[in-house]
Short mmCIF file of C-alpha atoms in Angstrom, two decimals:
data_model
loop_
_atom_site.label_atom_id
_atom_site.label_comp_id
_atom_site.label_asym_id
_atom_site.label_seq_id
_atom_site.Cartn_x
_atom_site.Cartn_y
_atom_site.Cartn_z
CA UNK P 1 -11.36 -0.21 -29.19
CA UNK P 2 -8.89 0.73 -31.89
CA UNK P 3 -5.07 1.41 -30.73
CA UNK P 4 -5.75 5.07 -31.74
CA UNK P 5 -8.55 5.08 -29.11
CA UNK P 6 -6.51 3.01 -26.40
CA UNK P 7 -3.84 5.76 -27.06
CA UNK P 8 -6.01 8.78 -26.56
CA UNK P 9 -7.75 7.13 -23.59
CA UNK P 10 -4.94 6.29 -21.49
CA UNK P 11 -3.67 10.31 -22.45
CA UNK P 12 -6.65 11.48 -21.05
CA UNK P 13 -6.99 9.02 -17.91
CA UNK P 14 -2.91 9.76 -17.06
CA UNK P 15 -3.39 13.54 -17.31
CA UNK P 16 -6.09 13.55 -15.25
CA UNK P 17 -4.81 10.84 -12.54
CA UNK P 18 -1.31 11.25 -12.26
CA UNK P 19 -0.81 13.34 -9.46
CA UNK P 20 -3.36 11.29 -7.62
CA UNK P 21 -2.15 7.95 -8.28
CA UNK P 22 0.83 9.04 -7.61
CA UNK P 23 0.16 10.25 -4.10
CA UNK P 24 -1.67 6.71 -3.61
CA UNK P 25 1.25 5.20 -4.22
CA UNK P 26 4.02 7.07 -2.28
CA UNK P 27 1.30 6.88 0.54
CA UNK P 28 0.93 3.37 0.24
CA UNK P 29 4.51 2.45 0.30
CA UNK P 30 5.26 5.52 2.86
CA UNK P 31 8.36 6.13 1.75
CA UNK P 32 9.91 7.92 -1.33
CA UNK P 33 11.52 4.51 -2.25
CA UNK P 34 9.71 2.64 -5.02
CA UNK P 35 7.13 4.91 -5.83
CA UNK P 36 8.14 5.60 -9.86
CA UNK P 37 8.62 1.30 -9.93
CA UNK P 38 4.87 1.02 -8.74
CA UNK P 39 3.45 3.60 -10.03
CA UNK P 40 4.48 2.29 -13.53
CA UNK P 41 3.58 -1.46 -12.67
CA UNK P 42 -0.37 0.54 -12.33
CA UNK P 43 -0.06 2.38 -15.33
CA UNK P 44 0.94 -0.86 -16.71
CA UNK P 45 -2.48 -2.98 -15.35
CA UNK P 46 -4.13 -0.25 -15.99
CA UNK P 47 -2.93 0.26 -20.16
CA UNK P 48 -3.29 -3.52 -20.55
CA UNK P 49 -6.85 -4.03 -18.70
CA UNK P 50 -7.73 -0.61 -20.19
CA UNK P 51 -9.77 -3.17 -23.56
CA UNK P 52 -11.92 -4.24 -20.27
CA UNK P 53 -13.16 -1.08 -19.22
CA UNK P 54 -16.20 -0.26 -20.09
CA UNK P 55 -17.14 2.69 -18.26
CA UNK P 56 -19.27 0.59 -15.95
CA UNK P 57 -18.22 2.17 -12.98
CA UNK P 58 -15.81 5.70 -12.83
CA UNK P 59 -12.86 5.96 -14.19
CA UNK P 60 -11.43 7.11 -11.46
CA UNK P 61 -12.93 4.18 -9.17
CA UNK P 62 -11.45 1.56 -11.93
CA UNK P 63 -8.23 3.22 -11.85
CA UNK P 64 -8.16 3.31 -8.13
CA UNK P 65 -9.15 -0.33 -7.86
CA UNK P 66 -6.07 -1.32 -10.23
CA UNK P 67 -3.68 1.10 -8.39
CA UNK P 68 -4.53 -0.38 -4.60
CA UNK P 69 -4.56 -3.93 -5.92
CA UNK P 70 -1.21 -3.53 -7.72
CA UNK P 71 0.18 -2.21 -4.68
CA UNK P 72 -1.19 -4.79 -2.83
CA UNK P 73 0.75 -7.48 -4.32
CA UNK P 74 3.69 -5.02 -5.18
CA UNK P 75 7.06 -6.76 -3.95
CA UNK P 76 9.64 -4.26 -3.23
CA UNK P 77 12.87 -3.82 -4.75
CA UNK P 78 15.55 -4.24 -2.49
CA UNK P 79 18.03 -2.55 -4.87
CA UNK P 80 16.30 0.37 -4.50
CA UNK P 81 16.31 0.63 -0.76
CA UNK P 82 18.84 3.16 -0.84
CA UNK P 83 18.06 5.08 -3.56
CA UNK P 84 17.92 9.19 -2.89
CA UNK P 85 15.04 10.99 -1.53
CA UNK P 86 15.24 13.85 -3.67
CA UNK P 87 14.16 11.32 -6.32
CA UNK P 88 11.64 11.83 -8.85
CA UNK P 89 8.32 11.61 -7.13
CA UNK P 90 9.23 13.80 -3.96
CA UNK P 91 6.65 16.44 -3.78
CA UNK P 92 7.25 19.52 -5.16
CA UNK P 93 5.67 21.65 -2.14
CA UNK P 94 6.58 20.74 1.53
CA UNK P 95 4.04 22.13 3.56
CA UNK P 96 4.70 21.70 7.31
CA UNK P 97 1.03 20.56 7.88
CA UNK P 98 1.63 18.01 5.46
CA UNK P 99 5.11 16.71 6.45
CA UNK P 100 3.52 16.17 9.62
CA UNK P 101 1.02 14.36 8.35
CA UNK P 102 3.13 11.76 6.43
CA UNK P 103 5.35 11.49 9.32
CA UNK P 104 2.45 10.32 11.28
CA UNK P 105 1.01 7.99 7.67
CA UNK P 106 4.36 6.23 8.07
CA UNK P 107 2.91 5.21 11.69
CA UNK P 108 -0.36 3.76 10.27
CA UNK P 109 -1.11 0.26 8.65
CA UNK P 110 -1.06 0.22 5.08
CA UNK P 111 -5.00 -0.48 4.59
CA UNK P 112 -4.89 2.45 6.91
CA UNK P 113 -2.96 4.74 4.96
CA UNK P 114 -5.13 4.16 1.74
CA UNK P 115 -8.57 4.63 3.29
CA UNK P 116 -6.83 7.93 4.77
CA UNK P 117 -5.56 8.48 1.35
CA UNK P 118 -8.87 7.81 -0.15
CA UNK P 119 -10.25 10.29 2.50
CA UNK P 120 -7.92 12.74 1.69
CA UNK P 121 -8.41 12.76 -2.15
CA UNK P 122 -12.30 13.87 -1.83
CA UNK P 123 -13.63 10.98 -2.14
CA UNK P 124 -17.29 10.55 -0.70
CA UNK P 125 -17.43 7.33 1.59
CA UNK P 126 -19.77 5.48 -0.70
CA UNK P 127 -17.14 6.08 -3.84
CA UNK P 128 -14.93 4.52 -1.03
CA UNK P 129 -16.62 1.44 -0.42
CA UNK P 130 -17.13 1.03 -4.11
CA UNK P 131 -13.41 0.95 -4.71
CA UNK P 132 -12.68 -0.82 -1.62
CA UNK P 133 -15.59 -3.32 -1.63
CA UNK P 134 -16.58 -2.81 1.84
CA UNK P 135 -19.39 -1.67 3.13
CA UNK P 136 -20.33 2.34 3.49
CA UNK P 137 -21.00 2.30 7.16
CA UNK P 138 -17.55 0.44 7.68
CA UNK P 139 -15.95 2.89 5.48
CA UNK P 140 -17.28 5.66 8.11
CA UNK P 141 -16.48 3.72 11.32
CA UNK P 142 -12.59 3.04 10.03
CA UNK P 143 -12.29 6.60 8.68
CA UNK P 144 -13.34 8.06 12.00
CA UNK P 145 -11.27 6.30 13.89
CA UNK P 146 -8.09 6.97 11.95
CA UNK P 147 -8.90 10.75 11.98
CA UNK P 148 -9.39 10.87 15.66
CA UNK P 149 -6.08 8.61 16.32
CA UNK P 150 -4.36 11.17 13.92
CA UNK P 151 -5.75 13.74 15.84
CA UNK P 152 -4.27 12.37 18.92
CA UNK P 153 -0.77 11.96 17.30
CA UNK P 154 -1.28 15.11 15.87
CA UNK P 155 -1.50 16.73 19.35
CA UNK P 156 1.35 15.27 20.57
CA UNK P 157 3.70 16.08 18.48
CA UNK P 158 2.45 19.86 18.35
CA UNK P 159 2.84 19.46 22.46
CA UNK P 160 6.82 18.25 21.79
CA UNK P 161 7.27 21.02 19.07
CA UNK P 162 6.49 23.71 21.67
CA UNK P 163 9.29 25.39 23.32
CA UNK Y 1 -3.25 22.57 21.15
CA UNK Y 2 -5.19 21.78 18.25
CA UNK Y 3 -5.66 19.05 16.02
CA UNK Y 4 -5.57 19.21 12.51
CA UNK Y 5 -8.20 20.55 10.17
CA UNK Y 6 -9.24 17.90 7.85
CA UNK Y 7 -11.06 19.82 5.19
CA UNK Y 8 -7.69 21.82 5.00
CA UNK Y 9 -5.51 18.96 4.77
CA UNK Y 10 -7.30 17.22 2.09
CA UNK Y 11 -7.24 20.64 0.44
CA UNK Y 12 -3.62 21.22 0.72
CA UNK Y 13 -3.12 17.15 0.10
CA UNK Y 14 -5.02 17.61 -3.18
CA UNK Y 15 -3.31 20.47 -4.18
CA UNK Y 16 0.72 18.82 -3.56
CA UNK Y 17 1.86 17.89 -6.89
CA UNK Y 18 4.19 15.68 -7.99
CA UNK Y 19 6.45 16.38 -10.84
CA UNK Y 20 4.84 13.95 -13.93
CA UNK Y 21 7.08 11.01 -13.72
CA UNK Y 22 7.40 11.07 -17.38
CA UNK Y 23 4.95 12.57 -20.19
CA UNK Y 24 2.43 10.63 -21.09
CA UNK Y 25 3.76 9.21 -24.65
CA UNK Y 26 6.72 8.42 -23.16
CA UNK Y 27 5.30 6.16 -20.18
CA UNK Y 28 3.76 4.47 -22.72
CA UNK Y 29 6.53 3.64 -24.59
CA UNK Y 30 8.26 2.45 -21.62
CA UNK Y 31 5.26 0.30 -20.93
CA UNK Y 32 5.74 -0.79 -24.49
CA UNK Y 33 9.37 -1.79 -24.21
CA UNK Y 34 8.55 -3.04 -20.12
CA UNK Y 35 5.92 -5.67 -22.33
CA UNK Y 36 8.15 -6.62 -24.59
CA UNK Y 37 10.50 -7.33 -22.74
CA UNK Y 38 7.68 -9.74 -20.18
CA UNK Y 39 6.58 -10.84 -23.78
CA UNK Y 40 10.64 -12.01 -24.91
CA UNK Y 41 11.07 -13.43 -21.11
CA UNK Y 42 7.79 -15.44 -22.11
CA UNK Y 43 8.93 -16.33 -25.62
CA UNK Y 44 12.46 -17.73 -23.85
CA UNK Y 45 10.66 -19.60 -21.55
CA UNK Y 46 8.29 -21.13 -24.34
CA UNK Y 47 10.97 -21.65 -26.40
CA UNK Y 48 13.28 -23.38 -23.76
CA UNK Y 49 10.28 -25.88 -23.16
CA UNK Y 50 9.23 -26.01 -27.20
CA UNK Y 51 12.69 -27.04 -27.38
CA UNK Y 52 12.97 -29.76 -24.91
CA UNK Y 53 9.68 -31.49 -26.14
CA UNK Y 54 10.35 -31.35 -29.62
CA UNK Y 55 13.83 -33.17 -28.98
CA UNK Y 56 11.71 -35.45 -26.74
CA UNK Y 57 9.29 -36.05 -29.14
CA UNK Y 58 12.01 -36.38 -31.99
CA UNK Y 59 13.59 -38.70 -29.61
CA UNK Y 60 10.38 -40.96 -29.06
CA UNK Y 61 9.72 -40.91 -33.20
CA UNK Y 62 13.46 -42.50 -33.37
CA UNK Y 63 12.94 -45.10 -31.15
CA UNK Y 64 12.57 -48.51 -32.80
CA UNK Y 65 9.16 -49.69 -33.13
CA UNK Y 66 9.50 -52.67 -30.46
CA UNK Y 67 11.13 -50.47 -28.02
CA UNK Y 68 8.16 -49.27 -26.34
CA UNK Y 69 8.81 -48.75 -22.65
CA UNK Y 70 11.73 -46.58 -23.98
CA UNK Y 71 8.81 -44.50 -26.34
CA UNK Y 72 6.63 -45.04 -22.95
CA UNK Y 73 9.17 -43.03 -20.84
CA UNK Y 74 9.61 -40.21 -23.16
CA UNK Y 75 6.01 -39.76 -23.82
CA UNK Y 76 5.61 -39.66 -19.29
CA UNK Y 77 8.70 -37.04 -19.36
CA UNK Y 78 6.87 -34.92 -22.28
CA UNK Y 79 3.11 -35.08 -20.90
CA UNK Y 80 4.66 -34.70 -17.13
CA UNK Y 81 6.84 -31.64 -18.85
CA UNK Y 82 3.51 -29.73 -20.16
CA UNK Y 83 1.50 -30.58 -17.14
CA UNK Y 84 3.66 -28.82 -14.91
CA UNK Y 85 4.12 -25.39 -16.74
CA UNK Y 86 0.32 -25.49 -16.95
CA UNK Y 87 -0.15 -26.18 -13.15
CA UNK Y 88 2.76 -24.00 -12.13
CA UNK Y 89 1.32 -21.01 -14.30
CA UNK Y 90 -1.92 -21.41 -12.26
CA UNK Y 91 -0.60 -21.64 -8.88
CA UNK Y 92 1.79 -17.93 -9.11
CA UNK Y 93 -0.27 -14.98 -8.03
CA UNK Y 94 -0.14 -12.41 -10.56
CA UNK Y 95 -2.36 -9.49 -10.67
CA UNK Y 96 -3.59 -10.24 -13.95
CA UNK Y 97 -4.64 -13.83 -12.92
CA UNK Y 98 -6.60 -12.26 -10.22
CA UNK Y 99 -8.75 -9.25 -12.13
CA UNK Y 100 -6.93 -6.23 -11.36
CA UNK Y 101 -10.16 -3.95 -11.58
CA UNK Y 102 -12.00 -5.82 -8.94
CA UNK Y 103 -12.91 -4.33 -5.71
CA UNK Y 104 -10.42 -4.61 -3.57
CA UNK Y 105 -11.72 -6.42 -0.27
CA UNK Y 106 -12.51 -9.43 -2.94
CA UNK Y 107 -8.65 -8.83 -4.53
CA UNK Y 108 -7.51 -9.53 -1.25
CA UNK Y 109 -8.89 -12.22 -0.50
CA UNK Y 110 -8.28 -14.27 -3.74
CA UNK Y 111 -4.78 -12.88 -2.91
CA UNK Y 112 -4.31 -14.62 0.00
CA UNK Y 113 -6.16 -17.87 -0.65
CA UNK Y 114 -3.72 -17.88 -3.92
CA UNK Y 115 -0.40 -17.34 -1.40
CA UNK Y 116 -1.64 -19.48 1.44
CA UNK Y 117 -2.34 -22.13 -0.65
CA UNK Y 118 0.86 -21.95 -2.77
CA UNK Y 119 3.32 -23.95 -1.19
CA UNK Y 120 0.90 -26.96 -0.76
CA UNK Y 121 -0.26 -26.97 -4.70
CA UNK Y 122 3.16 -26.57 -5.59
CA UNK Y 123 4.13 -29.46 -3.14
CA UNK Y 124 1.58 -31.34 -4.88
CA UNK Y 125 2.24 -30.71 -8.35
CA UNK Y 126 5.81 -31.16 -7.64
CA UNK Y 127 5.24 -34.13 -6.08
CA UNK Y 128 3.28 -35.50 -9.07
CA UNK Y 129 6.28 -33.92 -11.75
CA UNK Y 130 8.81 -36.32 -9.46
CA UNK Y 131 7.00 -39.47 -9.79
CA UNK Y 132 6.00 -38.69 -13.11
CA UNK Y 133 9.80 -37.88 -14.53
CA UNK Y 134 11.32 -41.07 -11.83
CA UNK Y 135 8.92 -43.01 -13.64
CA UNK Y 136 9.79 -41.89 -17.53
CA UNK Y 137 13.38 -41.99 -16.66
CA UNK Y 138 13.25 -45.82 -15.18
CA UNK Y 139 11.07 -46.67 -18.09
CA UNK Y 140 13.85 -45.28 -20.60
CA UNK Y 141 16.86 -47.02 -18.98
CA UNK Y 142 14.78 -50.43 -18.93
CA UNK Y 143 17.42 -52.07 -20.97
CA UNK Y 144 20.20 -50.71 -19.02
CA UNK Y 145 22.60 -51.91 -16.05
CA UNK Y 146 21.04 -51.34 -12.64
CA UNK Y 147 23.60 -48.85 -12.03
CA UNK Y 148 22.04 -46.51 -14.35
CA UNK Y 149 18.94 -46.53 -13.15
CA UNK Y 150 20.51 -45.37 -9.88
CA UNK Y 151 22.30 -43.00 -11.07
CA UNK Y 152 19.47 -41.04 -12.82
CA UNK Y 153 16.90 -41.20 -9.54
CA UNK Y 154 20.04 -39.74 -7.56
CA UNK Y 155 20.49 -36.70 -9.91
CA UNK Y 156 16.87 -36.35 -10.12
CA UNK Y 157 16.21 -36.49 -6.64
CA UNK Y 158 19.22 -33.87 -6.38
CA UNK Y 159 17.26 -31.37 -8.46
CA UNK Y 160 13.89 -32.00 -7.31
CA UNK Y 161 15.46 -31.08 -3.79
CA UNK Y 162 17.38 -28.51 -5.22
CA UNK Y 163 13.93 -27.34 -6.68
CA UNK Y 164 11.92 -27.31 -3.74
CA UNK Y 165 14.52 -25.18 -1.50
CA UNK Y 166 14.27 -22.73 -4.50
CA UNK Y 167 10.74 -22.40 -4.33
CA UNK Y 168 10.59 -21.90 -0.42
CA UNK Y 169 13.57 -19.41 -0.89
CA UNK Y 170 11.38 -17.72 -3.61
CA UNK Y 171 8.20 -18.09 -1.59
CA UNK Y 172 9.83 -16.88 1.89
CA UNK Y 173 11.34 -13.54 -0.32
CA UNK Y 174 8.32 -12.71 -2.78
CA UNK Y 175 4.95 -14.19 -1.52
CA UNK Y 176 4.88 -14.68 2.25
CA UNK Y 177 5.80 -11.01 3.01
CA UNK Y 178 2.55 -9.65 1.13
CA UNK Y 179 0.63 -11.51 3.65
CA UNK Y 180 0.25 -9.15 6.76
CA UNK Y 181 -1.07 -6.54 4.38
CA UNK Y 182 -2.73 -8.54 2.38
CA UNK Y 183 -4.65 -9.76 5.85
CA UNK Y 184 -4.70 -6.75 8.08
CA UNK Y 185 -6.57 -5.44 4.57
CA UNK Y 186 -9.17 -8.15 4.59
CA UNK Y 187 -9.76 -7.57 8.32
CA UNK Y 188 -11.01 -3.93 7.74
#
């Protein structure tokens, strides 16, 4: 792979996975804090491992498979603890369906929050387990039970919102 | 009351946007500049220990012929020198020593075998580094006073302890609090 072709490749990989990696990332850490600092350590693994790929499996499982390791072993800044929320990677649209649902993220493991995340992105519970490496029925079983506890939460604070 | 409805939620997740970071040329020129400057850290650290070797080596090629426990220690302090960078740079857990792109049940696990292991191949390999340097250092002074002799095991004792509260104050800060995630992942 020529640097020309690394070049174009990684164009076409961040236009296309930004947004999403992005939203692993802020979902992972579940807070604003951090996000930009991880989300470039990924795009770094994934513009130095990028040689490696060989379109063996999706891009998109490859990239997501670089983006949950990194933020596996990501060590957060402490610096940056107090840095604004109105940084960078806030969302642009605040829908009150979805603040409630990071609110209630923020309450879940993190291996929770990225099968949720996973979930949430489309993907099919086999493309799951491929990125994950576990198995598909697992994949169902876990995802299941996170929707239902979210469900739970979910009802409970819609209860304590009523007047 | 309701709960939510998921195929909704994943719609209106998918759709929430983030504002691009940066564009796309310029990430990677940040990446560029965030490798070179990982590459000069690397070079400084090469060069600190190119440095120190060649002056040992220069050292040992100075030494008169029949001085050869002197040549003896600074050939133990060299060797022990290059053994340890090459079993410290095997015992840190960095992403890239680990295959980045693998699936990530299997990440995690190398992950934590790598951390859980750490402190006692370190131990180890520090362990081996004190001996090894106590042992060039005595050999060096073998034509001087007694007083010498304890003089240098003191300071190096000093710094090996100095050393290994370092490394649990690193270990404590960086590794160990990766492990709960790292486990309640592998437990899925």
């Amino acid at each position: 792979m020529t640097e020309s072709e690394r070049a174009a490749l990684f164009a076409d990989l961040y236009r296309d996975y930004q947004a999403k990696l992005l939203r692993l990332c802020r979902s992972y850490l579940s807070t604003d804090t951090n996000v930009d600092d991880l989300f470039q350590e990924v795009m770094l693994r994934v513009w130095t491992n990028l040689p490696a790929f060989r379109h063996q499996s999706q891009p998109g499982t490859w990239l997501y498979r670089i983006a949950v390791n990194t933020a596996l072993l990501y060590r957060r800044k402490q610096q940056e603890q107090q840095q604004s929320h109105s940084g960078p990677s806030q969302p642009v649209h605040q829908d009150h369906r979805l603040l409630i649902l990071d609110r209630l993220m923020r309450e879940l493991p993190p291996q929770d929050r990225v099968l949720l995340t996973l979930y949430l992105e489309g993907f099919a519970y086999k493309e799951i387990a491929e990125i994950l490496g576990i198995s598909v029925d697992l994949t169902g079983v876990r995802i299941s039970r996170i929707k239902h506890a979210l469900e739970q939460r979910w009802k409970e604070i819609n209860s304590d919102e009523r007047p | 009351m309701n709960g939510p409805d998921f195929e909704s939620l994943q719609s209106a997740w998918q759709r929430r946007e983030h504002p691009p970071a940066v564009a796309p040329e310029q990430l990677l020129r940040q990446l560029e500049s965030r490798t070179r400057r990982n590459f000069r850290i690397l070079i400084a650290k090469t060069g600190a220990v190119s440095i120190l070797s060649i002056h040992l080596a220069a050292t040992l090629l100075r030494q008169p012929e029949q001085d050869v426990p002197a040549k003896a220690g600074i050939l133990t302090l060299l060797i022990g020198t290059l053994l340890f960078l090459a079993a410290y740079w095997s015992i840190v857990p960095r992403p890239e020593s680990l295959n980045p792109a693998a699936e990530s049940f299997q990440f995690a696990a190398g992950a934590i075998d790598r951390i859980r292991r750490m402190p006692r191949r370190f131990k180890t390999v520090y362990w081996a580094l004190f001996v090894v340097y106590l042992a060039g250092i005595n050999l060096l002074l073998l034509q001087q006073a007694l007083i010498h002799h304890l003089a240098a095991t003191a300071i190096l004792t000093a710094a090996f302890a100095l050393g290994t509260r370092l490394f649990r104050l690193r270990y404590q800060r960086d590794y160990a609090p990766l492990l709960p995630a790292l486990e309640d992942f592998h437990r899925l």
